[in-house]
C-alpha positions in Angstrom: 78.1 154.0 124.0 77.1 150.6 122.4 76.4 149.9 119.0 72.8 149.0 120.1 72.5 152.2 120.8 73.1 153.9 117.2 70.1 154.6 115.0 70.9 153.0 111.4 70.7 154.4 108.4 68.3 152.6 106.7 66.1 153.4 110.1 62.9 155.0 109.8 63.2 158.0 112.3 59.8 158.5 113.3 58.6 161.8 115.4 56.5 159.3 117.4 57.7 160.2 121.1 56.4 159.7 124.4 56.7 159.4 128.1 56.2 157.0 130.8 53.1 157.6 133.3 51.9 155.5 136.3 51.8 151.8 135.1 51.6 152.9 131.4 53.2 154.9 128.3 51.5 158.2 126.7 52.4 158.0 122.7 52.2 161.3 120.8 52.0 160.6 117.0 51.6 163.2 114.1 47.9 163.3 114.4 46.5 161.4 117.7 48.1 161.2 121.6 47.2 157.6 123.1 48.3 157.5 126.5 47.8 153.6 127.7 47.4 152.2 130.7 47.5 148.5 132.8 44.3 148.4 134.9 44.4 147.3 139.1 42.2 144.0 137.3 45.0 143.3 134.5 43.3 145.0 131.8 44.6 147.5 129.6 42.5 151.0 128.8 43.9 153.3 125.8 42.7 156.9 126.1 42.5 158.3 122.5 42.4 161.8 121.5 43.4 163.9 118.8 46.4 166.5 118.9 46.2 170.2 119.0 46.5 172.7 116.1 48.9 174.8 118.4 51.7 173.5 115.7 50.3 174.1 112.8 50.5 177.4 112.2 53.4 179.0 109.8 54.8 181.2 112.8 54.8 178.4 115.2 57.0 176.0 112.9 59.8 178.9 112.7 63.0 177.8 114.1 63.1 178.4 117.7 59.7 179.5 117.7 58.9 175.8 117.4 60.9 174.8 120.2 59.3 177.0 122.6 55.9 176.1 121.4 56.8 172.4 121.3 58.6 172.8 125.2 55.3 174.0 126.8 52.8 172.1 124.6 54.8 168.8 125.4 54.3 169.6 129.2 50.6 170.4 129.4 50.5 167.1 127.2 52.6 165.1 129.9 50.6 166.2 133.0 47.1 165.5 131.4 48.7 162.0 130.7 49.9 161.7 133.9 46.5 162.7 135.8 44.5 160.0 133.2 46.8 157.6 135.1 46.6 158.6 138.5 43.1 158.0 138.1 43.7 154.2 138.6 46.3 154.3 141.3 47.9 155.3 144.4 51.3 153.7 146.0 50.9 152.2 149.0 53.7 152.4 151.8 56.2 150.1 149.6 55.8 151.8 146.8 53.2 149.0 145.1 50.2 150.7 142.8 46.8 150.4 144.3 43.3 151.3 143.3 42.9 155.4 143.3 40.2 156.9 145.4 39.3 160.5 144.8 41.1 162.7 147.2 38.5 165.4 149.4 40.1 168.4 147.5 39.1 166.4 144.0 35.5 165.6 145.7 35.2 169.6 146.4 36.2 170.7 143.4 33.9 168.4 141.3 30.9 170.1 143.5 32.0 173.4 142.9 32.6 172.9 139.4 31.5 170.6 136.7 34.1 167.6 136.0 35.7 169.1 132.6 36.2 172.2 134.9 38.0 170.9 137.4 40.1 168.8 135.6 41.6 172.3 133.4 41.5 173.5 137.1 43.9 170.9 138.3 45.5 170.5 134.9 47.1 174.3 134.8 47.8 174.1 138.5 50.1 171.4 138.5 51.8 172.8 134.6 52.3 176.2 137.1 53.9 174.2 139.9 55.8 172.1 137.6 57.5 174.9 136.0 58.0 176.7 139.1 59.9 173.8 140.8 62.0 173.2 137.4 63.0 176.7 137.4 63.5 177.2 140.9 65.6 174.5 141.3 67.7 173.9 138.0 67.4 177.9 136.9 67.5 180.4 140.0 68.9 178.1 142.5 72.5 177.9 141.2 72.4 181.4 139.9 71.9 182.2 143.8 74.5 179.7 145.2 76.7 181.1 142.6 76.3 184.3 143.8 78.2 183.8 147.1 81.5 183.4 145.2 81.3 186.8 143.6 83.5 188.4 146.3 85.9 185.5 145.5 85.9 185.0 141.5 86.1 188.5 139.4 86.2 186.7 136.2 82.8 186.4 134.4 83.2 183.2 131.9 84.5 181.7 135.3 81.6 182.4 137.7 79.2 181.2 134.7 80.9 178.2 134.0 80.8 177.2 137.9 76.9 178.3 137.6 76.7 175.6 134.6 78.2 173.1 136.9 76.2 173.5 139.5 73.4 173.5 137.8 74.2 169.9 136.4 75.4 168.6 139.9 72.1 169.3 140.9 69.7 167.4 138.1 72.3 164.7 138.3 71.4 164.4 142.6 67.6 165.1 141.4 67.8 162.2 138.9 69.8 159.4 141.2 67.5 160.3 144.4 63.9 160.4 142.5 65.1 156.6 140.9 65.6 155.2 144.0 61.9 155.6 145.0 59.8 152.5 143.9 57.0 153.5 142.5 59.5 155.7 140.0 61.1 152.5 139.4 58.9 151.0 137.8 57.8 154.6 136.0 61.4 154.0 134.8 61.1 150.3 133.1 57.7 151.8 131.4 60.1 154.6 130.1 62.4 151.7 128.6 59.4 150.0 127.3 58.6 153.2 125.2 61.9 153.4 123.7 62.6 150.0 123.0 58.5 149.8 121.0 59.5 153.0 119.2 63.4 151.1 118.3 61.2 148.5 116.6 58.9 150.6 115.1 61.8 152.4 113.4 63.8 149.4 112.4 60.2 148.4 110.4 59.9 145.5 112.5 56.3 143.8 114.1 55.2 145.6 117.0 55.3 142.3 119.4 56.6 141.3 122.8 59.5 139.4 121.0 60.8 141.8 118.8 60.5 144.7 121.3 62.3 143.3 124.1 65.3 142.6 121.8 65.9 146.6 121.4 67.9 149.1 123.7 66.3 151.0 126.3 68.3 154.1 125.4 67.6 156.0 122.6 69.0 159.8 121.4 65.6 161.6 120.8 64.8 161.2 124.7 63.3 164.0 127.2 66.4 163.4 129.7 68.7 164.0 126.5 66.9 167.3 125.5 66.7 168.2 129.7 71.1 167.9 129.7 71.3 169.7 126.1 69.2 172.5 127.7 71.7 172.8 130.7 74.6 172.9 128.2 73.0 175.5 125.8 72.2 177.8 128.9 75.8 178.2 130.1 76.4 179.6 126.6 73.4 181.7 126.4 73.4 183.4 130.3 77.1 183.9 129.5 75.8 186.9 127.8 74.1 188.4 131.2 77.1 190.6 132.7 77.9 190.3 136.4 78.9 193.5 137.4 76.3 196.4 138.2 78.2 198.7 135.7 77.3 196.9 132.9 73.6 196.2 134.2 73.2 200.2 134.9 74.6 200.8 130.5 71.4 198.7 129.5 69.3 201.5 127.6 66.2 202.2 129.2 66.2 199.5 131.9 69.7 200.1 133.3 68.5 202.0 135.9 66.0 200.1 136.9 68.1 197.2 137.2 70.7 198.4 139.5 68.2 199.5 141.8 67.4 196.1 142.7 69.6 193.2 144.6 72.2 191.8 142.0 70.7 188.1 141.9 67.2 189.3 141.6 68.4 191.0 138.2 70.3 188.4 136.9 67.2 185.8 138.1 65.0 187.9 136.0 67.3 187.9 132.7 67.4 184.3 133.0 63.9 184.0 133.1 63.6 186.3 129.6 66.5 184.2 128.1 64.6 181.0 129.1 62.7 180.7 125.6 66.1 181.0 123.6 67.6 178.5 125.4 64.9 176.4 125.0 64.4 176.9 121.1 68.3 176.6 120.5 68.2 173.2 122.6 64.9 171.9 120.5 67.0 172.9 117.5 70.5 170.8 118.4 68.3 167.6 119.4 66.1 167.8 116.3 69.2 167.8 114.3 70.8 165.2 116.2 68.1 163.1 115.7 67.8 163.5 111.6 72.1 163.0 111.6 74.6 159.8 112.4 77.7 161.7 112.6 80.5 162.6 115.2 79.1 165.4 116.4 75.7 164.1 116.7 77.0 160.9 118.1 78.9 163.8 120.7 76.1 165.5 121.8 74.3 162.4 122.5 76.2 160.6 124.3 75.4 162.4 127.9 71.8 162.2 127.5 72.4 158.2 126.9 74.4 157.8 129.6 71.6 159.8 131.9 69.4 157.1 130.2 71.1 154.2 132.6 69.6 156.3 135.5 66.0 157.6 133.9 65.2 154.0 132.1 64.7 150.3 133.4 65.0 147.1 131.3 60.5 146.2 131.2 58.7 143.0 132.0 56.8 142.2 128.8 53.7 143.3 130.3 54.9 146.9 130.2 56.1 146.0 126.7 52.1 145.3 125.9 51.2 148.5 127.1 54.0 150.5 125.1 52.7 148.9 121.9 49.1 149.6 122.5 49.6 153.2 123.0 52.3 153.4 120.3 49.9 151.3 117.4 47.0 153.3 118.1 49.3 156.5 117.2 50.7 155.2 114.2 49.7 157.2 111.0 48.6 155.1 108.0 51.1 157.2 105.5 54.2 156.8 107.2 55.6 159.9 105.7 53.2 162.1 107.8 55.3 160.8 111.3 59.0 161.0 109.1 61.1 162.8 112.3 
């Protein structure tokens, strides 16, 4: 990992994050969540609004508790940033953005429904079928693949570990196919363009063209570094769930239960229970790396910053305008308030 790459001390480490959206960056600051965008005609258009009190409350901002909270608040956050885009565009056939025209299904709904309606309608549809597909495929699959090598592998640590690996082989092949595609591409250079804005923001330089474009592109408070943390913490946590019936069938009041279904259904369904702990304990270790410049922070971030060379391109500096509009309209006057 380069230098570049290091947060400073003398750094400001903001809680300023973000992700990149269709020709634009979404910005969530302590207070606000500007999610800007580059028009079809050039210009750029800053959607404003002002953030949830989901967080606020004392239970919510327990340890663990928060990381659950802030996991599925994030996500509902990310989709609604990512329809505001999709408003603008489409992709033609070589992957190029073109002016969005409302699809029939949008066209029914809107007569069905008022607009605020069926936007909430679509807006917790696609959450549901996002965290279905991440589940499915980075959660249940492996734990069924696995499964085939019980006959083979009587050790437990041993079948979880290989469970662990697959389950990294596969959002590693997920990650290099989806950045081949063009129009994720350039999703990836606005990505870099909202690290490198926040980089300058937390070095206390001007938010311009110039100074941004000198930053790195890979920074250690990143979704794709929490996303590898998560598959690390869950090896440790499932390696609790036994893989022997015997074991299932001494569980107090569900044992029975349990063993009356398949084997991979049962452990499917622990996972799923186990899910919020492992995403809690993950929120936890990148929250800490993120305050600390240490060994083992520098250790635990070093994956996620190598997955960075794959989920971020180096901008153009119109993407770098874009980053800094959504970024400087988040941007609370008492720095304090966004101190990470």
């Amino acid at each position: 990992m380069s230098k570049d790459t290091l947060q400073e001390p003398q750094m400001h480490r903001t809680s300023i994050g973000g992700q990149a959206v269709m020709e634009g960056v979404m910005m969530r600051g302590p207070h606000l969540i500007a999610t800007a965008v580059r028009k079809p005609d050039g210009d750029i258009i800053v959607d404003k609004q002002t953030l949830g009190k989901i967080r606020s409350g004392k239970f919510v901002k327990l340890p663990i508790i928060r990381g659950c909270v802030n996991f599925f608040d994030s996500m509902i956050i990310g989709v609604k940033a990512l329809m505001f885009s999709a408003q603008f565009f489409d992709v033609d056939d070589e992957g190029n953005p073109v002016e969005q025209k409302p699809s029939r299904f949008e066209v029914w709904l809107e007569k069905k429904l008022d607009s605020e309606k069926a936007m909430n309608v679509i807006l917790y549809c696609s959450v549901i079928f996002s965290l279905i597909l991440s589940i499915g495929l980075f959660i249940l699959l492996p734990t069924f693949l696995t499964g085939f090598l019980r006959p083979l592998i009587s050790t437990g640590i041993f079948l979880t570990l290989i469970e662990g690996a697959v389950r990294i082989f596969i959002f590693i092949c997920y990650l290099s196919l989806v950045s081949q595609m063009k129009d994720i591409k350039r999703v990836f250079m606005y990505h870099g363009a909202e690290h490198k804005s926040i980089f300058c923001y937390e070095k206390g330089l001007e938010l311009n063209v110039a100074n941004v474009r000198k930053q790195s592109r890979f920074h250690p408070r990143c979704g794709t570094s929490f996303l590898l943390i998560v598959m690390v913490i869950s090896i440790l946590v499932f390696s609790i769930i036994p893989w022997d019936e015997a074991t299932f069938a001494s569980i107090p009041g569900i044992g029975p239960w349990l063993v009356s279904i398949p084997w991979v259904i049962t452990r499917m369904i622990l996972r799923l229970l186990l899910l919020p702990v492992v995403a809690g304990l993950s929120y936890e270790i990148i929250k800490y790396a993120g305050r600390h410049d240490n060994a083992f922070t520098r250790a635990i971030s070093a994956p996620g910053m190598w997955f960075q060379r794959i989920t971020t391109n180096e901008p153009d500096d119109s993407m770098i305008e874009v980053a800094i509009a959504a970024l400087q309209t988040v941007i609370p006057e008492n720095q304090e308030e966004d101190k990470w």
